[in-house]
mmCIF file of C-alpha atoms in Angstrom:
data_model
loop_
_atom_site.group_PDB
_atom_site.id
_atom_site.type_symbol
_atom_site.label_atom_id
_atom_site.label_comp_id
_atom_site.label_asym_id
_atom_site.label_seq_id
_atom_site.Cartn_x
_atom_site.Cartn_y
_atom_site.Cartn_z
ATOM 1 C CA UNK Y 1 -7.079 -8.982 -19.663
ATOM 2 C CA UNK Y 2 -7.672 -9.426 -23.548
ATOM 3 C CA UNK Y 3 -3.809 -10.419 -24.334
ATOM 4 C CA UNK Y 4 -3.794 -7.523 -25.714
ATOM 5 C CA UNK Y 5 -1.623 -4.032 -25.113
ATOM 6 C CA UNK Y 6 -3.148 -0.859 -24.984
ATOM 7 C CA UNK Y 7 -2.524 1.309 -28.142
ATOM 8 C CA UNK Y 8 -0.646 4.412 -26.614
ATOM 9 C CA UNK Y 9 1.535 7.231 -27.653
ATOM 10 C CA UNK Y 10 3.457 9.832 -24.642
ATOM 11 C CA UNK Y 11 3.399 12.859 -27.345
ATOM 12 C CA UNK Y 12 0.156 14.870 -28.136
ATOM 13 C CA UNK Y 13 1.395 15.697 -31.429
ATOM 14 C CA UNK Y 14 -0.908 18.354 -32.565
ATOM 15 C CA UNK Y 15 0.360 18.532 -36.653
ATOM 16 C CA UNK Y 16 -0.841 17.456 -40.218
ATOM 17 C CA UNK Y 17 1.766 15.640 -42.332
ATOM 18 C CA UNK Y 18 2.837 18.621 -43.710
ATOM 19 C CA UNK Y 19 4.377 19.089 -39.865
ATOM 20 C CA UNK Y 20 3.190 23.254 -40.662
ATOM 21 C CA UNK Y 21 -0.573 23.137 -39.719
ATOM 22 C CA UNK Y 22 -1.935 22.233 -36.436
ATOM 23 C CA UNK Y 23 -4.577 19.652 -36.574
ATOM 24 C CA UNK Y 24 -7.181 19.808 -33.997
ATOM 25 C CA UNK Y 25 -8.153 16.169 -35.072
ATOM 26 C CA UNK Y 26 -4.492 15.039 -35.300
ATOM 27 C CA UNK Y 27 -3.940 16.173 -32.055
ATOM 28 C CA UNK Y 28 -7.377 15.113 -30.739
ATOM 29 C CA UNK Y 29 -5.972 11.061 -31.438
ATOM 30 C CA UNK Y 30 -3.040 11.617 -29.940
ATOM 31 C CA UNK Y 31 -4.273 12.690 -26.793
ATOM 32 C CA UNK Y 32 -6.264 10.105 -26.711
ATOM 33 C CA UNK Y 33 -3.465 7.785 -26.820
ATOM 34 C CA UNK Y 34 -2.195 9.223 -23.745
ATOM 35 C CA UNK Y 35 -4.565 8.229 -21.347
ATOM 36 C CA UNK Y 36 -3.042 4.476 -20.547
ATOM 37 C CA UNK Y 37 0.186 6.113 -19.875
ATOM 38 C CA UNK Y 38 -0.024 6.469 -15.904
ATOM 39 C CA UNK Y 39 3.377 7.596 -15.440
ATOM 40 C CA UNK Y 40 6.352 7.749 -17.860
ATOM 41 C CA UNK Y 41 9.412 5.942 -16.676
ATOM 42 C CA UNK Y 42 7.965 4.434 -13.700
ATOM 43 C CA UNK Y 43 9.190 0.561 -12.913
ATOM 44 C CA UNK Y 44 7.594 0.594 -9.019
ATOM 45 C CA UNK Y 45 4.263 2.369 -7.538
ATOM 46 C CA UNK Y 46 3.915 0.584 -4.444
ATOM 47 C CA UNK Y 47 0.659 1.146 -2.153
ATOM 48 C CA UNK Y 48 0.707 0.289 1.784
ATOM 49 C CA UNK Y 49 -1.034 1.225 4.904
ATOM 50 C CA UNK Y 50 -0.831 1.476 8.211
ATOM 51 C CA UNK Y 51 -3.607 1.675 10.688
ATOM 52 C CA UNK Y 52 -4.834 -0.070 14.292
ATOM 53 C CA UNK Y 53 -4.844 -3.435 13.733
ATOM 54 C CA UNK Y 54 -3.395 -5.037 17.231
ATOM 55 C CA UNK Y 55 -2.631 -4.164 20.772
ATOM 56 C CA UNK Y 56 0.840 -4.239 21.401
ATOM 57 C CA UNK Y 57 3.474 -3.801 24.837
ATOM 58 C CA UNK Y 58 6.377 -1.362 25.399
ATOM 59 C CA UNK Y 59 8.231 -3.726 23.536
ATOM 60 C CA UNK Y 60 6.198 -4.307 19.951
ATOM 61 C CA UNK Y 61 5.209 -7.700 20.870
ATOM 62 C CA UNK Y 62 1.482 -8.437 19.741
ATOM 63 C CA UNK Y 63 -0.794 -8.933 22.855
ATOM 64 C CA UNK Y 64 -4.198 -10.148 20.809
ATOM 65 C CA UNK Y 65 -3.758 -12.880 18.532
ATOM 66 C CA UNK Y 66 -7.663 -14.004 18.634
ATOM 67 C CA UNK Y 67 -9.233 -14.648 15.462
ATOM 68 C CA UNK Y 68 -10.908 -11.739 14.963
ATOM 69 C CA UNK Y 69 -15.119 -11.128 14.442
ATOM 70 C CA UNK Y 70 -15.989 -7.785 12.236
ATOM 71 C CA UNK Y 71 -19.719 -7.541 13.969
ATOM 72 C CA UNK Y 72 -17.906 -8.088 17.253
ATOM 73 C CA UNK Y 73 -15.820 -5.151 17.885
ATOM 74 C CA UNK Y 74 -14.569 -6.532 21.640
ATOM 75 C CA UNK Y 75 -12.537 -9.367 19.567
ATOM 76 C CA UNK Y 76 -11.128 -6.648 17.609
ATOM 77 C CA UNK Y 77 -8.387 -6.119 20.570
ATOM 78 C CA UNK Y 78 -7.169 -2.549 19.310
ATOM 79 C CA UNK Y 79 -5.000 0.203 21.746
ATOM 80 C CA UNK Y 80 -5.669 3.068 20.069
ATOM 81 C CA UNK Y 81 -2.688 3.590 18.358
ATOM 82 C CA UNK Y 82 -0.865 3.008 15.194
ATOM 83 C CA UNK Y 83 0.581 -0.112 14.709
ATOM 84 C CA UNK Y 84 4.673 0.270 15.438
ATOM 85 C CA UNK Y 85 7.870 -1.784 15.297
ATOM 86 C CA UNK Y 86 10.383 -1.140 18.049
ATOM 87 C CA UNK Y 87 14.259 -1.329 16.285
ATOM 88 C CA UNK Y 88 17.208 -0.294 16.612
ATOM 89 C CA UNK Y 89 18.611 2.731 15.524
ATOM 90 C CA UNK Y 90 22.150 4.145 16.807
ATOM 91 C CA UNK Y 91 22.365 1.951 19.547
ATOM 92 C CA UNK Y 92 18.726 3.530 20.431
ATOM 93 C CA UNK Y 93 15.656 1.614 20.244
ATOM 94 C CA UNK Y 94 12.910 3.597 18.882
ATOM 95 C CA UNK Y 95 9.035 3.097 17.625
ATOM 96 C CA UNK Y 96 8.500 3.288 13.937
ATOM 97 C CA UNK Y 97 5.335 2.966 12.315
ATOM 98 C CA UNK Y 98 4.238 -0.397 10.867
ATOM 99 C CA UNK Y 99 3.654 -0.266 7.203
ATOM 100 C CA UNK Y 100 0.895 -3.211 5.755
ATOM 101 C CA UNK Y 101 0.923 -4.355 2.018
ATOM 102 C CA UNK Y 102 2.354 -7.846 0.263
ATOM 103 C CA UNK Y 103 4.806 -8.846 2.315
ATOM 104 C CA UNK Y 104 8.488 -7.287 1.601
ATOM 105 C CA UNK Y 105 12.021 -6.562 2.647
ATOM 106 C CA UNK Y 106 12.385 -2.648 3.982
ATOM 107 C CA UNK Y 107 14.795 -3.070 6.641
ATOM 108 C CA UNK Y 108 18.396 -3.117 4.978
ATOM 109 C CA UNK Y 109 18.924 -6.744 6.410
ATOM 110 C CA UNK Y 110 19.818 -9.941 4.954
ATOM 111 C CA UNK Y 111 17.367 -11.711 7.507
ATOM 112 C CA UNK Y 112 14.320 -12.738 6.797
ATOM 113 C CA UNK Y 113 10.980 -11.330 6.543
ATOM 114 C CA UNK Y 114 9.967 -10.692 10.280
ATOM 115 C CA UNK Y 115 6.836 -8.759 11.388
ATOM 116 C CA UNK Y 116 8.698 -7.187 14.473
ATOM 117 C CA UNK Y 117 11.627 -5.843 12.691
ATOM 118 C CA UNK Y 118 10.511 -2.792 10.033
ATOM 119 C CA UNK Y 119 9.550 -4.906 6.965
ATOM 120 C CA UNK Y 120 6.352 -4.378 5.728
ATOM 121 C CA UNK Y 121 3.563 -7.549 6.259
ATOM 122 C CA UNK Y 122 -0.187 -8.362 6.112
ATOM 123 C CA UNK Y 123 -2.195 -7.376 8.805
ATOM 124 C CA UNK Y 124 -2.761 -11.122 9.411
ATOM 125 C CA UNK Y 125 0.854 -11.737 9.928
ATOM 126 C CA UNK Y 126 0.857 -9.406 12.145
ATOM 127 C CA UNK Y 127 -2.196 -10.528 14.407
ATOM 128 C CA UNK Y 128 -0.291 -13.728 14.439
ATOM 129 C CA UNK Y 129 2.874 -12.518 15.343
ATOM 130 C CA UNK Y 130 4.558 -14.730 12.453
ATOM 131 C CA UNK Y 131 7.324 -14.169 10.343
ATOM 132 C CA UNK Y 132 6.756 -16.458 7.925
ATOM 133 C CA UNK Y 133 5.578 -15.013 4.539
ATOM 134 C CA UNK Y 134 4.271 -18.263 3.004
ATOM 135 C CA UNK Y 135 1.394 -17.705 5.607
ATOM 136 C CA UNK Y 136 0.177 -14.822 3.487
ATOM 137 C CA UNK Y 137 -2.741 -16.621 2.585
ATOM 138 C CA UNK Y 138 -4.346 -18.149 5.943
ATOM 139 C CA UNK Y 139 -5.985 -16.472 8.672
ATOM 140 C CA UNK Y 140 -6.686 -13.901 6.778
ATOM 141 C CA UNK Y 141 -8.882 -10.485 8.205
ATOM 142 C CA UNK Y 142 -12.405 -9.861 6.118
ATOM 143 C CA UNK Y 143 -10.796 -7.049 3.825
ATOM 144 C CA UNK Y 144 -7.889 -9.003 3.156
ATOM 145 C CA UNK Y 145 -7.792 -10.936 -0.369
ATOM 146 C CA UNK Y 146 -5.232 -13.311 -1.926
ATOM 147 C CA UNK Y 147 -6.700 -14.459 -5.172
ATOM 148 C CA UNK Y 148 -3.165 -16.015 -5.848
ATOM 149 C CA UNK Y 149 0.627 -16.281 -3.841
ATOM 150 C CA UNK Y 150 1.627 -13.463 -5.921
ATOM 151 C CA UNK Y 151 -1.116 -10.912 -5.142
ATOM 152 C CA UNK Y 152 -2.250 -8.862 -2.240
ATOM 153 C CA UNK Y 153 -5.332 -7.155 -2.410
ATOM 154 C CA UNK Y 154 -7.384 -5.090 0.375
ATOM 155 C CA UNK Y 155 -10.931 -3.292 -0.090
ATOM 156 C CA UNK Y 156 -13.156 -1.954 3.213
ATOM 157 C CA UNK Y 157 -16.814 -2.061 3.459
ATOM 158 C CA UNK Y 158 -19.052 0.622 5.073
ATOM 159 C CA UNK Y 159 -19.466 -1.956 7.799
ATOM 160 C CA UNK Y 160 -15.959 -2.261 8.651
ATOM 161 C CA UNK Y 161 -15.202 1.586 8.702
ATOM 162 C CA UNK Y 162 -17.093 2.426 11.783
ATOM 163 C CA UNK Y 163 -18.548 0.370 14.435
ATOM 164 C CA UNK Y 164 -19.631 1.281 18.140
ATOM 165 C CA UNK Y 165 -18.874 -0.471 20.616
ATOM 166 C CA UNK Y 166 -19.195 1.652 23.416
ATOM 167 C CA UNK Y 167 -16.099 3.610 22.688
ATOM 168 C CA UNK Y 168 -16.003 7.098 21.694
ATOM 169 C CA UNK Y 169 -14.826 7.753 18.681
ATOM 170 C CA UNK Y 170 -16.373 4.365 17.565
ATOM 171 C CA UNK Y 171 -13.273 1.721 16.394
ATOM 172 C CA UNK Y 172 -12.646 1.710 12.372
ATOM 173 C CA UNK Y 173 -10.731 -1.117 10.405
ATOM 174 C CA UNK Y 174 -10.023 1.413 7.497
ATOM 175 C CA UNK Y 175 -6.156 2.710 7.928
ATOM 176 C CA UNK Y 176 -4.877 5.849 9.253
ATOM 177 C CA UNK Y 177 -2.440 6.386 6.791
ATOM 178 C CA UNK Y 178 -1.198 5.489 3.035
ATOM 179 C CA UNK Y 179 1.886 5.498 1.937
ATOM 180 C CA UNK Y 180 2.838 5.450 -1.724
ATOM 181 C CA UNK Y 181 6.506 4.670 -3.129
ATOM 182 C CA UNK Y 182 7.266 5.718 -7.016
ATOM 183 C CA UNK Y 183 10.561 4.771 -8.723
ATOM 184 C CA UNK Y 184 11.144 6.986 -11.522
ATOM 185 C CA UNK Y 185 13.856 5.698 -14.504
ATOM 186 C CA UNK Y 186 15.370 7.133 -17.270
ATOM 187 C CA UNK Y 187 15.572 5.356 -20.718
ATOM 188 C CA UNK Y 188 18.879 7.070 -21.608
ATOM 189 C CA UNK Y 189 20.374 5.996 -18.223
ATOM 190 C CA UNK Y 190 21.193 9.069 -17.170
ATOM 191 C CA UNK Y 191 20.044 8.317 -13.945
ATOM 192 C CA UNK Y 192 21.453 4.476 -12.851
ATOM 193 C CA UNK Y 193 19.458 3.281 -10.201
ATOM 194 C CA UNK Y 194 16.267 5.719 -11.016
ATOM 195 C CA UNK Y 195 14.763 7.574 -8.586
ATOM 196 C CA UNK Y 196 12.599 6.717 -5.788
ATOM 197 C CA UNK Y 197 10.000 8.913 -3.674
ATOM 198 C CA UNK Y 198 7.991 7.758 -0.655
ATOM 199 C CA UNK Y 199 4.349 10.041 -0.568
ATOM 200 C CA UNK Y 200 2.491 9.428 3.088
ATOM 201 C CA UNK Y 201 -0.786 11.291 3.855
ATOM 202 C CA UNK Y 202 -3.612 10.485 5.923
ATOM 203 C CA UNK Y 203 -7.069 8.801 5.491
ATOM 204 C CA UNK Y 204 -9.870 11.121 6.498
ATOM 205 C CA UNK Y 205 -12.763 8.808 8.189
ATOM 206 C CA UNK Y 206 -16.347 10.058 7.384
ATOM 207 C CA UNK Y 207 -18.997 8.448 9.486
ATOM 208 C CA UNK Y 208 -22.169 6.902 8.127
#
């Protein structure tokens, strides 16, 4: 933010000059430098979510593409259910989960982006039933913000986490689940393309 990198060090070295006596303060400013180091190596921390965003058929296909009204949960148009792709898999077609972050390639294909076929979109897109990842930044929903083409940000308010409509458990906006991706690489290339692990757990909803 200040054009300006963050003084850090990955060793808590712990000894005076003399490299015989340990140095409480030494070691003390070392630490210290540690703290902006997140995680050593890493080149990708991705964050996504999935959660009940649309009603969909048998087939995937979106089935409520109204603009949508937070303080009106009957425009919400959800089924219950976590939002899913149908693809193919061994000649099978199966239901995966639909994963929601900045728009991106997951499905091994040179094709493009396409909400119905295991990439990973906005929830808007997805409402909309486009493909089209230029339309990141129209129509979006309220806890969707795109300061810039290059940036995908989310945040939930305590209104959008729980609202009755009738329904029992009330309908929630926040997601059901978050997944996390880490790529992990080594500076001595003993490892060529890094390595990559995929962490999925699920949101807890608290009422208020």
């Amino acid at each position: 933010r200040f054009g300006r990198r963050f003084r850090a060090h990955p060793f808590a070295l712990g000894y005076a000059a003399d490299e015989d006596t340990f140095d409480e303060a030494t070691f003390a400013a070392y630490a210290s430098q540690q703290v902006p180091i997140f995680l050593p190596g890493c080149t990708q921390f991705i964050v996504e979510f999935a959660g009940d965003y649309v009603s969909q058929d048998a087939n995937g296909n979106v089935t409520n593409t109204n603009a949508l009204d937070v303080s009106n949960p009957s425009t919400w148009g959800l089924d219950g259910v976590i939002d899913y792709d149908v693809v193919t898999v061994n000649g099978n077609q199966v239901r995966q989960i639909h994963w929601y972050g900045y728009p991106r390639k997951t499905d091994g294909t040179n094709e493009p982006i396409n909400v119905r076929s295991g990439n990973v979109t906005t929830v808007s897109q997805k409402r909309a039933d486009r493909a089209d990842p230029q339309e990141v930044v129209t129509g979006l929903m309220p806890f969707e913000f795109v300061p810039d083409g290059n940036t995908y940000d989310c945040g939930w308010t305590k209104d959008m986490l729980f609202m009755q409509d009738g329904s029992n458990p009330p309908v929630s906006l926040a997601p059901k689940l978050i997944r996390i991706t880490v790529t992990i690489t080594d500076p001595e290339g003993r490892m060529r393309d890094g390595m990559t692990r995929q962490f999925i757990f699920p949101v807890k909803h608290v009422s208020y």
